[in-house]
Coordinates of C-alpha atoms in Angstrom, one line a residue:
Chain A
X1 CA -6.6 10.4 195.7
X2 CA -7.5 12.6 198.8
X3 CA -6.5 16.3 199.5
X4 CA -6.3 17.5 203.6
X5 CA -7.0 20.3 204.8
X6 CA -6.0 22.3 207.4
X7 CA -8.6 24.2 209.7
X8 CA -8.5 27.5 211.0
X9 CA -10.4 28.0 213.8
X10 CA -10.2 29.0 217.5
X11 CA -11.3 25.5 218.8
X12 CA -14.6 26.7 219.4
X13 CA -15.3 27.7 215.9
X14 CA -14.2 27.8 212.2
X15 CA -12.4 30.2 210.5
X16 CA -14.2 32.1 207.4
X17 CA -10.7 31.0 205.2
X18 CA -11.3 27.7 205.5
X19 CA -14.1 27.3 204.0
X20 CA -12.4 28.8 200.8
X21 CA -9.9 26.5 201.4
X22 CA -12.1 22.9 201.1
X23 CA -13.6 25.1 197.9
X24 CA -10.2 24.9 196.8
X25 CA -9.4 21.1 197.3
X26 CA -12.6 20.6 196.1
X27 CA -11.3 21.8 192.8
X28 CA -8.7 19.6 193.1
X29 CA -11.0 16.2 193.0
X30 CA -10.5 13.4 195.0
X31 CA -12.0 13.0 199.0
X32 CA -11.8 16.0 201.1
X33 CA -10.6 15.6 204.9
X34 CA -10.0 18.7 207.0
X35 CA -7.7 18.1 210.0
X36 CA -8.9 20.0 212.9
X37 CA -5.8 20.1 215.4
X38 CA -6.7 22.4 218.7
X39 CA -6.8 22.0 222.3
X40 CA -10.6 21.4 223.5
X41 CA -11.7 22.0 219.7
X42 CA -14.4 18.9 220.1
X43 CA -17.0 22.3 218.4
X44 CA -14.6 23.4 215.8
X45 CA -14.2 19.6 214.7
X46 CA -18.1 19.5 214.9
X47 CA -18.6 22.3 213.0
X48 CA -15.9 21.0 210.2
X49 CA -17.5 17.5 210.2
X50 CA -20.6 20.2 208.4
X51 CA -18.9 21.9 205.6
X52 CA -20.6 20.9 202.1
X53 CA -18.4 18.0 200.5
X54 CA -16.4 17.2 203.7
X55 CA -16.3 13.4 203.9
X56 CA -13.5 13.1 206.8
X57 CA -12.6 15.5 209.8
X58 CA -9.4 14.0 211.9
X59 CA -8.9 15.3 215.4
X60 CA -5.6 15.8 216.9
X61 CA -7.1 17.2 220.8
X62 CA -4.5 17.9 222.2
X63 CA -2.4 20.7 224.9
X64 CA 0.7 20.4 222.2
X65 CA -1.8 22.2 219.4
X66 CA -3.6 24.8 221.5
X67 CA -1.7 27.5 220.2
X68 CA -0.7 26.3 217.3
X69 CA 2.8 26.5 217.6
X70 CA 4.4 26.0 213.8
X71 CA 7.3 23.1 215.6
X72 CA 4.6 21.0 216.9
X73 CA 1.7 21.5 213.8
X74 CA 4.5 21.1 211.2
X75 CA 5.4 17.4 212.7
X76 CA 1.5 16.0 213.0
X77 CA 1.1 17.5 209.7
X78 CA 3.9 15.9 207.9
X79 CA 2.9 12.8 209.7
X80 CA -0.5 12.5 208.2
X81 CA -0.1 14.4 205.0
X82 CA 2.1 12.0 203.8
X83 CA -1.2 9.7 203.3
X84 CA -2.5 12.1 200.9
X85 CA -2.1 13.7 197.5
X86 CA -2.1 17.1 198.5
X87 CA -1.9 19.3 202.1
X88 CA -3.2 22.9 202.0
X89 CA -3.7 25.7 204.6
X90 CA -5.1 29.1 204.2
X91 CA -2.2 31.7 203.3
X92 CA -3.1 33.5 206.8
X93 CA -0.8 33.8 209.4
X94 CA -1.2 30.4 210.6
X95 CA -0.8 28.2 207.3
X96 CA 2.3 30.8 206.7
X97 CA 3.5 29.8 209.4
X98 CA 3.9 25.4 209.7
X99 CA 3.3 25.2 205.6
X100 CA 6.3 25.6 204.9
X101 CA 7.5 24.2 208.1
X102 CA 5.3 21.1 207.3
X103 CA 6.5 20.8 203.3
X104 CA 10.6 20.8 204.5
X105 CA 9.7 17.8 206.8
X106 CA 8.2 16.2 203.4
X107 CA 11.3 17.5 201.7
X108 CA 8.2 18.3 198.9
X109 CA 8.6 22.5 198.1
X110 CA 5.4 24.5 198.9
X111 CA 3.3 26.5 196.9
X112 CA 2.1 29.8 198.0
X113 CA -0.9 31.5 197.8
X114 CA -2.3 29.4 194.9
X115 CA -5.5 32.0 193.2
X116 CA -6.9 29.3 191.2
X117 CA -6.5 25.5 189.9
X118 CA -5.7 24.4 186.9
X119 CA -5.6 20.5 187.6
X120 CA -4.2 18.5 190.2
X121 CA -0.8 19.3 189.7
X122 CA -0.5 23.3 188.2
X123 CA -1.9 26.1 189.3
X124 CA -1.9 30.0 189.4
X125 CA -0.3 32.4 191.9
X126 CA 0.3 36.4 192.2
X127 CA 4.2 37.0 192.1
X128 CA 6.0 40.6 192.1
X129 CA 2.9 42.1 194.6
X130 CA 0.2 40.9 191.9
X131 CA 2.5 42.8 188.9
X132 CA 2.4 39.4 187.0
X133 CA 0.5 36.4 187.4
X134 CA 2.6 32.9 186.9
X135 CA 1.3 28.7 186.1
X136 CA 2.9 26.7 188.5
X137 CA 3.4 23.0 187.9
X138 CA 4.5 20.9 191.0
X139 CA 6.3 18.0 189.8
X140 CA 6.2 16.9 194.0
X141 CA 4.3 13.6 194.9
X142 CA 2.9 15.4 198.0
X143 CA 1.6 19.0 196.9
X144 CA 2.1 21.4 199.9
X145 CA 0.2 24.6 199.2
X146 CA -1.2 27.8 200.6
X147 CA -4.7 29.3 199.1
X148 CA -5.7 32.9 199.0
X149 CA -8.8 33.1 200.5
X150 CA -9.8 35.6 197.7
X151 CA -9.5 33.2 195.1
X152 CA -11.9 30.7 195.9
X153 CA -15.9 31.3 196.4
X154 CA -17.1 29.8 199.8
X155 CA -18.1 26.7 199.9
X156 CA -21.7 26.3 202.3
X157 CA -20.9 25.8 205.5
X158 CA -23.9 23.4 206.5
X159 CA -24.9 20.3 204.5
X160 CA -22.3 17.8 204.8
X161 CA -21.9 15.2 207.3
X162 CA -18.7 13.9 207.8
X163 CA -17.2 11.2 209.6
X164 CA -15.2 12.6 213.1
X165 CA -12.4 10.6 213.5
X166 CA -9.7 10.8 216.3
X167 CA -6.1 10.8 215.6
X168 CA -3.5 9.5 218.0
X169 CA -0.4 10.4 220.2
X170 CA 0.7 14.0 220.2
X171 CA 4.1 15.1 219.6
X172 CA 5.5 18.5 221.4
X173 CA 8.7 19.3 220.0
X174 CA 9.4 21.3 223.0
X175 CA 11.3 24.0 221.2
X176 CA 8.9 26.8 221.4
X177 CA 6.8 28.0 223.8
X178 CA 3.4 30.2 224.2
X179 CA 3.6 33.6 226.1
X180 CA 1.0 35.5 225.6
X181 CA -1.4 36.7 223.1
X182 CA -3.3 39.9 222.6
X183 CA -6.4 40.2 220.0
X184 CA -7.4 43.8 219.2
X185 CA -11.2 44.0 219.3
X186 CA -13.8 44.9 216.4
X187 CA -17.5 44.7 216.6
X188 CA -17.4 44.4 212.5
X189 CA -17.2 41.9 210.3
X190 CA -13.5 40.3 209.7
X191 CA -11.0 42.8 207.7
X192 CA -10.5 39.9 204.8
X193 CA -14.8 38.1 205.0
X194 CA -16.3 42.0 204.9
X195 CA -18.2 42.3 201.8
X196 CA -17.7 46.0 202.0
X197 CA -14.0 47.1 203.2
X198 CA -13.2 51.2 203.9
X199 CA -10.2 52.1 204.3
X200 CA -7.5 55.3 205.2
X201 CA -4.4 56.5 204.5
X202 CA -2.2 59.0 205.3
X203 CA -4.5 61.3 203.9
X204 CA -6.3 60.6 207.4
X205 CA -3.9 62.4 209.1
X206 CA -4.0 61.0 213.2
X207 CA -6.0 58.6 214.3
X208 CA -8.3 60.5 215.8
X209 CA -9.5 61.3 212.6
X210 CA -10.4 57.6 211.8
X211 CA -13.4 57.8 213.9
X212 CA -15.4 59.3 210.4
X213 CA -14.1 56.1 208.5
X214 CA -15.7 53.8 212.2
X215 CA -18.8 55.7 211.3
X216 CA -19.3 55.8 207.6
X217 CA -18.1 51.7 208.1
X218 CA -21.1 51.1 210.8
X219 CA -23.7 52.5 208.8
X220 CA -22.4 50.5 206.0
X221 CA -21.5 47.2 207.7
X222 CA -18.2 47.3 206.4
X223 CA -14.8 46.2 208.0
X224 CA -12.1 49.2 208.2
X225 CA -8.9 48.5 206.9
X226 CA -6.0 51.1 206.5
X227 CA -2.7 51.4 204.5
X228 CA 0.9 50.4 205.4
X229 CA 1.3 54.4 205.4
X230 CA -1.2 55.1 207.9
X231 CA 0.0 52.1 210.0
X232 CA 3.1 52.9 210.3
X233 CA 2.2 56.3 211.5
X234 CA 0.6 55.1 214.7
X235 CA -3.1 56.1 213.0
X236 CA -4.1 52.8 213.6
X237 CA -3.2 49.0 214.3
X238 CA -1.3 46.7 212.2
X239 CA -3.9 43.9 211.3
X240 CA -5.9 46.4 210.0
X241 CA -2.8 47.3 206.8
X242 CA -4.3 45.8 203.3
X243 CA -1.7 45.0 200.6
X244 CA 1.3 42.5 200.4
X245 CA 2.6 42.3 203.4
X246 CA -0.4 43.0 205.4
X247 CA -4.0 41.1 204.7
X248 CA -4.9 40.8 201.2
X249 CA -8.8 41.6 200.2
X250 CA -11.3 41.3 197.8
X251 CA -14.5 42.5 199.1
X252 CA -17.7 43.7 196.6
X253 CA -16.9 47.6 197.6
X254 CA -13.5 48.7 198.4
X255 CA -13.2 52.7 199.6
X256 CA -10.0 54.2 199.5
X257 CA -9.9 56.6 201.2
X258 CA -6.7 59.3 201.8
X259 CA -4.6 56.7 200.0
X260 CA -2.4 57.3 196.9
X261 CA -2.6 53.5 195.6
X262 CA 1.6 52.3 196.3
X263 CA 2.4 49.5 194.3
X264 CA 2.5 47.9 197.4
X265 CA -1.3 48.2 198.9
X266 CA -2.7 47.9 195.0
X267 CA -1.5 44.3 195.4
X268 CA -3.9 43.8 198.7
X269 CA -6.9 44.9 196.2
X270 CA -7.0 45.2 193.5
X271 CA -9.1 42.5 193.1
X272 CA -11.6 44.4 194.2
X273 CA -15.6 44.1 192.0
X274 CA -16.1 48.1 192.3
X275 CA -13.1 50.4 194.2
X276 CA -13.7 54.1 195.1
X277 CA -11.3 56.7 195.6
X278 CA -11.4 59.5 197.6
X279 CA -8.9 61.4 197.3
X280 CA -7.3 65.6 196.7
X281 CA -4.7 64.7 194.5
X282 CA -6.1 64.0 191.0
X283 CA -3.2 62.1 189.9
X284 CA -3.0 59.8 192.4
X285 CA -2.2 56.6 191.5
X286 CA -5.6 54.8 192.4
X287 CA -7.1 56.7 190.3
X288 CA -5.8 54.6 187.6
X289 CA -7.1 51.4 189.0
X290 CA -10.9 53.0 191.0
X291 CA -14.0 52.5 189.2
X292 CA -15.6 55.9 190.6
X293 CA -13.3 58.5 191.7
X294 CA -14.2 61.7 193.4
X295 CA -11.5 64.6 194.1
X296 CA -11.9 67.1 196.8
X297 CA -11.6 66.4 200.8
X298 CA -12.3 63.6 202.2
X299 CA -13.3 66.0 205.7
X300 CA -16.1 67.0 203.6
X301 CA -17.0 64.1 201.3
X302 CA -16.6 61.2 204.0
X303 CA -19.1 63.0 206.2
X304 CA -21.4 63.8 203.2
X305 CA -21.3 60.0 201.6
X306 CA -22.3 59.2 205.6
X307 CA -25.4 61.1 205.4
X308 CA -26.4 60.2 202.1
X309 CA -25.7 56.0 202.3
Chain B
X1 CA 27.1 34.2 220.2
X2 CA 27.1 34.2 216.5
X3 CA 24.5 35.6 214.0
X4 CA 23.6 34.4 210.5
X5 CA 21.7 36.5 207.8
X6 CA 20.7 36.3 204.5
X7 CA 20.0 38.1 202.1
X8 CA 17.7 38.4 198.4
X9 CA 19.0 40.5 195.3
X10 CA 15.5 41.4 194.3
X11 CA 14.2 44.0 191.6
X12 CA 13.6 47.1 193.5
X13 CA 10.4 47.4 195.4
X14 CA 9.8 50.9 193.6
X15 CA 10.3 49.4 190.1
X16 CA 7.1 48.8 188.7
X17 CA 7.6 45.1 186.5
X18 CA 6.8 44.2 183.8
X19 CA 6.5 41.0 182.2
X20 CA 8.2 39.6 179.2
X21 CA 7.0 39.0 175.5
X22 CA 7.2 35.4 175.6
X23 CA 6.0 34.8 179.3
X24 CA 8.4 33.1 180.1
X25 CA 9.2 35.5 183.8
X26 CA 9.2 39.0 184.0
X27 CA 12.1 41.7 182.4
X28 CA 14.9 41.6 184.7
X29 CA 17.1 43.1 182.2
X30 CA 18.4 46.5 183.4
X31 CA 16.0 46.6 186.0
X32 CA 17.2 48.4 189.5
X33 CA 18.4 45.6 191.8
X34 CA 18.7 46.0 195.3
X35 CA 18.4 44.3 199.0
X36 CA 14.6 42.5 199.2
X37 CA 12.9 44.9 202.3
X38 CA 12.8 42.7 204.9
X39 CA 16.6 41.4 204.5
X40 CA 17.2 44.4 205.2
X41 CA 15.2 44.6 208.3
X42 CA 16.9 41.2 209.2
X43 CA 20.5 42.6 208.5
X44 CA 19.6 45.8 211.0
X45 CA 18.1 43.6 213.7
X46 CA 21.2 41.6 214.1
X47 CA 23.5 45.0 213.8
X48 CA 21.2 46.0 216.8
X49 CA 22.0 42.8 218.8
X50 CA 25.7 43.1 217.9
X51 CA 25.2 47.1 218.9
X52 CA 24.0 45.6 222.6
X53 CA 26.7 43.0 222.9
X54 CA 24.3 40.4 222.7
X55 CA 25.9 39.4 218.7
X56 CA 29.0 39.1 218.8
X57 CA 29.7 38.0 215.1
X58 CA 27.6 38.4 211.8
X59 CA 27.7 36.5 208.6
X60 CA 25.7 37.4 206.2
X61 CA 24.8 34.9 203.7
X62 CA 23.1 35.5 200.2
X63 CA 22.2 32.6 197.7
X64 CA 22.3 34.0 194.2
X65 CA 24.0 35.2 190.7
X66 CA 27.4 36.3 190.8
X67 CA 26.0 40.1 190.8
X68 CA 25.0 39.3 194.6
X69 CA 28.2 40.4 196.4
X70 CA 26.8 43.8 195.9
X71 CA 24.4 42.8 198.5
X72 CA 26.8 41.2 200.7
X73 CA 28.8 44.3 200.6
X74 CA 25.7 46.5 201.3
X75 CA 25.6 44.4 204.6
X76 CA 29.0 44.5 205.6
X77 CA 28.6 48.4 205.5
X78 CA 25.6 48.4 207.3
X79 CA 27.7 46.3 210.6
X80 CA 27.9 42.6 208.7
X81 CA 31.6 41.0 209.1
X82 CA 31.3 38.7 207.1
X83 CA 30.2 37.1 203.9
X84 CA 28.8 33.7 202.6
X85 CA 28.3 33.9 198.1
X86 CA 26.4 30.7 196.9
X87 CA 26.6 31.0 192.9
X88 CA 24.3 29.8 190.7
X89 CA 23.3 31.6 187.8
X90 CA 20.3 28.6 188.0
X91 CA 17.1 29.7 189.0
X92 CA 16.6 28.5 193.1
X93 CA 13.4 28.2 194.9
X94 CA 13.1 28.0 198.7
X95 CA 13.9 24.1 199.3
X96 CA 16.5 24.3 197.9
X97 CA 18.0 27.9 199.6
X98 CA 17.1 26.4 203.0
X99 CA 18.8 22.9 202.4
X100 CA 21.8 25.6 201.2
X101 CA 21.1 27.6 204.8
X102 CA 21.1 24.1 206.7
X103 CA 24.6 23.1 205.4
X104 CA 25.6 26.7 206.2
X105 CA 24.4 26.6 209.9
X106 CA 26.0 22.8 210.3
X107 CA 29.4 24.2 209.7
X108 CA 29.0 28.1 211.3
X109 CA 26.6 26.9 214.0
X110 CA 25.6 30.2 214.8
X111 CA 22.8 30.6 217.6
X112 CA 19.9 32.9 215.3
X113 CA 19.2 33.1 212.3
X114 CA 17.5 35.8 211.1
X115 CA 15.3 36.2 207.4
X116 CA 13.1 38.7 206.1
X117 CA 9.7 37.0 206.2
X118 CA 9.2 37.2 201.9
X119 CA 10.9 37.8 199.5
X120 CA 8.7 41.0 197.1
X121 CA 9.7 38.9 193.2
X122 CA 8.3 35.2 194.5
X123 CA 6.3 36.4 197.7
X124 CA 7.2 32.7 198.7
X125 CA 7.8 33.6 202.5
X126 CA 8.5 30.1 203.0
X127 CA 12.4 30.0 203.5
X128 CA 12.5 30.6 207.1
X129 CA 10.0 27.9 208.1
X130 CA 11.6 25.4 205.7
X131 CA 15.1 25.7 206.9
X132 CA 13.9 26.0 211.4
X133 CA 12.3 22.9 210.1
X134 CA 15.5 20.8 208.4
X135 CA 17.3 22.3 210.8
X136 CA 15.1 21.5 214.1
X137 CA 14.9 24.6 215.1
X138 CA 12.5 26.5 216.4
X139 CA 11.0 29.7 214.5
X140 CA 9.6 33.1 215.5
X141 CA 8.1 34.0 212.3
X142 CA 6.5 37.3 211.3
X143 CA 8.8 39.3 214.1
X144 CA 7.9 42.2 215.6
X145 CA 10.2 42.5 218.7
X146 CA 12.5 40.1 218.8
X147 CA 14.5 40.1 222.0
X148 CA 17.3 37.5 223.3
X149 CA 17.6 37.3 227.2
X150 CA 18.5 34.0 229.3
X151 CA 19.7 31.6 226.3
X152 CA 16.4 32.2 224.8
X153 CA 14.7 34.2 222.2
X154 CA 11.5 36.1 223.0
X155 CA 9.6 36.9 219.7
X156 CA 6.5 39.0 219.4
X157 CA 5.2 38.2 216.0
X158 CA 2.3 40.0 213.9
X159 CA -0.6 37.6 213.2
X160 CA -4.1 38.0 212.0
X161 CA -6.1 39.6 214.2
X162 CA -3.3 41.1 216.7
X163 CA -0.1 40.1 218.0
X164 CA 1.3 36.9 219.4
X165 CA 4.1 36.6 221.8
X166 CA 6.7 33.2 222.3
X167 CA 9.5 31.7 223.7
X168 CA 12.3 29.9 221.6
X169 CA 15.1 27.7 222.7
X170 CA 18.1 29.0 220.9
X171 CA 19.3 28.4 218.1
X172 CA 16.8 29.8 216.5
X173 CA 15.0 30.8 213.2
X174 CA 13.9 34.4 213.2
X175 CA 12.4 36.2 210.1
X176 CA 11.0 39.6 210.0
X177 CA 8.7 42.0 209.3
X178 CA 8.4 45.3 208.6
X179 CA 7.8 46.5 211.7
X180 CA 10.3 44.6 213.9
X181 CA 12.9 48.1 212.7
X182 CA 13.8 51.1 210.9
X183 CA 17.0 49.8 209.0
X184 CA 20.2 52.5 208.5
X185 CA 21.3 53.6 205.6
X186 CA 25.1 52.6 205.0
X187 CA 27.5 55.7 205.7
X188 CA 30.6 56.0 203.5
X189 CA 33.3 55.0 205.4
X190 CA 31.9 51.8 206.2
X191 CA 30.9 51.1 202.3
X192 CA 34.4 51.7 202.1
X193 CA 35.6 49.5 204.7
X194 CA 33.1 47.0 203.6
X195 CA 35.3 46.4 201.0
X196 CA 38.0 44.7 202.7
X197 CA 35.8 42.4 204.7
X198 CA 36.2 38.5 204.1
X199 CA 33.6 37.0 201.3
X200 CA 33.8 33.3 200.4
X201 CA 32.5 32.5 197.3
X202 CA 30.6 28.4 196.7
X203 CA 28.4 26.8 194.9
X204 CA 26.1 24.3 195.8
X205 CA 27.8 21.4 194.4
X206 CA 30.4 22.7 196.9
X207 CA 27.4 21.8 200.1
X208 CA 26.3 18.1 198.3
X209 CA 22.8 20.3 198.3
X210 CA 20.9 19.4 195.0
X211 CA 19.0 22.5 194.2
X212 CA 17.0 21.3 190.8
X213 CA 13.3 23.1 191.2
X214 CA 10.8 20.6 192.1
X215 CA 8.1 23.9 190.9
X216 CA 8.1 24.2 187.5
X217 CA 6.4 27.9 185.9
X218 CA 4.8 27.2 183.0
X219 CA 4.7 30.6 182.1
X220 CA 4.1 34.2 183.9
X221 CA 1.3 36.6 182.6
X222 CA 0.5 39.9 183.5
X223 CA -2.8 40.1 186.1
X224 CA -6.2 40.6 184.3
X225 CA -6.6 44.5 183.7
X226 CA -9.6 46.7 185.5
X227 CA -11.0 48.5 182.9
X228 CA -10.8 51.9 183.1
X229 CA -13.0 53.9 185.9
X230 CA -15.2 57.1 186.0
X231 CA -14.2 60.8 188.0
X232 CA -17.8 61.9 190.0
X233 CA -18.2 65.4 190.3
X234 CA -20.7 65.5 193.9
X235 CA -21.0 62.4 196.3
X236 CA -24.6 62.6 195.8
X237 CA -23.6 61.2 192.1
X238 CA -21.3 58.8 193.8
X239 CA -23.9 57.3 196.2
X240 CA -26.0 57.1 192.9
X241 CA -23.8 55.0 190.5
X242 CA -22.9 52.6 193.7
X243 CA -26.9 51.5 193.6
X244 CA -28.1 51.7 190.6
X245 CA -25.2 51.2 188.2
X246 CA -22.8 49.1 190.6
X247 CA -25.3 47.3 193.1
X248 CA -22.7 47.3 196.0
X249 CA -24.5 49.9 198.9

């Protein structure tokens, strides 16, 4: 029995979520192989070979995989995956995009966003925006799974020495074409991997006011997130959204500023170790999950907080 | 061109669900049900394409219990032309839904299939991708902008870290993200008119699709409760607690 892990990368380096996915693979047991599909992705493959506990790295280096188009990647994964008991991908937009497609090609179900491995065929996953935890058992011969990174501690990125092996010819489905990509630039840590996250909601009032959160975040070495209300109001770009339909985070410290705490938002952050809520409405639902709550005007509190930390 | 839209009947998103005492699932009796919010966005997008003259007919499909007819009628009140309900009282999982939708695509030959990116009950985010795989269609998931031009669908997708634009050959599957559009409300005259629109009722057996679940739910439990926190009075107190008690800064 061996587990195939799909590596998340930008051709040059691996994304952090890959290390959490390898951790889930190790919890399942058996050999862990990592597939690096990309274009000019040798550097990412070398990085994958160093992950602790990985025994083999498969490299599919071809222009067809340059932009991780699901049509092409799923064909590759379904083909290679036939030799494995489990196929794992991180529950990122890349993983969510191709994994169900690969599962359907293999005629098996897919298990989304597992947070715990009970045994090789039984897993825990949240449903209803995290308001219930389901324990599910798969009867499929190949288990295709996406892994919620915050549910598993990352394995060490170094210490391994896996063999790197190139895999055969690539297939281009020819049905889709990459046009362009616009990535938001930020010097702050990545939201899903940050140890501290400072998030703003509708209470911030406008996009300009987010400056006080950026300033606090920089002092703390934190990432900045937002609620859906703040994104919909156009205060900040949507890749900052934390919640059921945005990113799932579980940092050491989550500071919710001007966020009421709708179910949808809580689904994205309630596994944080310590939650701090700053809100002028003392009835706001966010206070029911916050370890420390401070009722007051965020425009007074946030600058004071920045001075004191 | 013809557009096919899939809608799901789910617990209303405002309802705080409760896990059943016997841990077999969540309490669904006497709970308000509605169209899944992402499916509403899918219907709206199809209607907008029809208003632009790109789509000529919108077929709305739901797989689920008899009561899902209500959600199909809602979609018709918003502008869908006719409906198909694949009626089943059993639990039905994404792979089975995708197989049923594939059969319907074979019969209806739509150029565009629009689904929500995920249903807010199972939180699976699979059906659109699985349908695209089975039908051999290209897919544009998490769509924030959809344009149909020159026989292609150009989709701007929300991805981690930003946005990506892809061009898809038609027919294609598109799954909607929240920011694709803001769904309209159904006007009363349209709700009345929707009652007269055709609605076919079928069963999975009509399509020869085996809908046996591949993934069995052993139990459903409430998430671990967070222990009650405290309210602090001042910023100084907050910082002291974070430094000395929680030790997170």
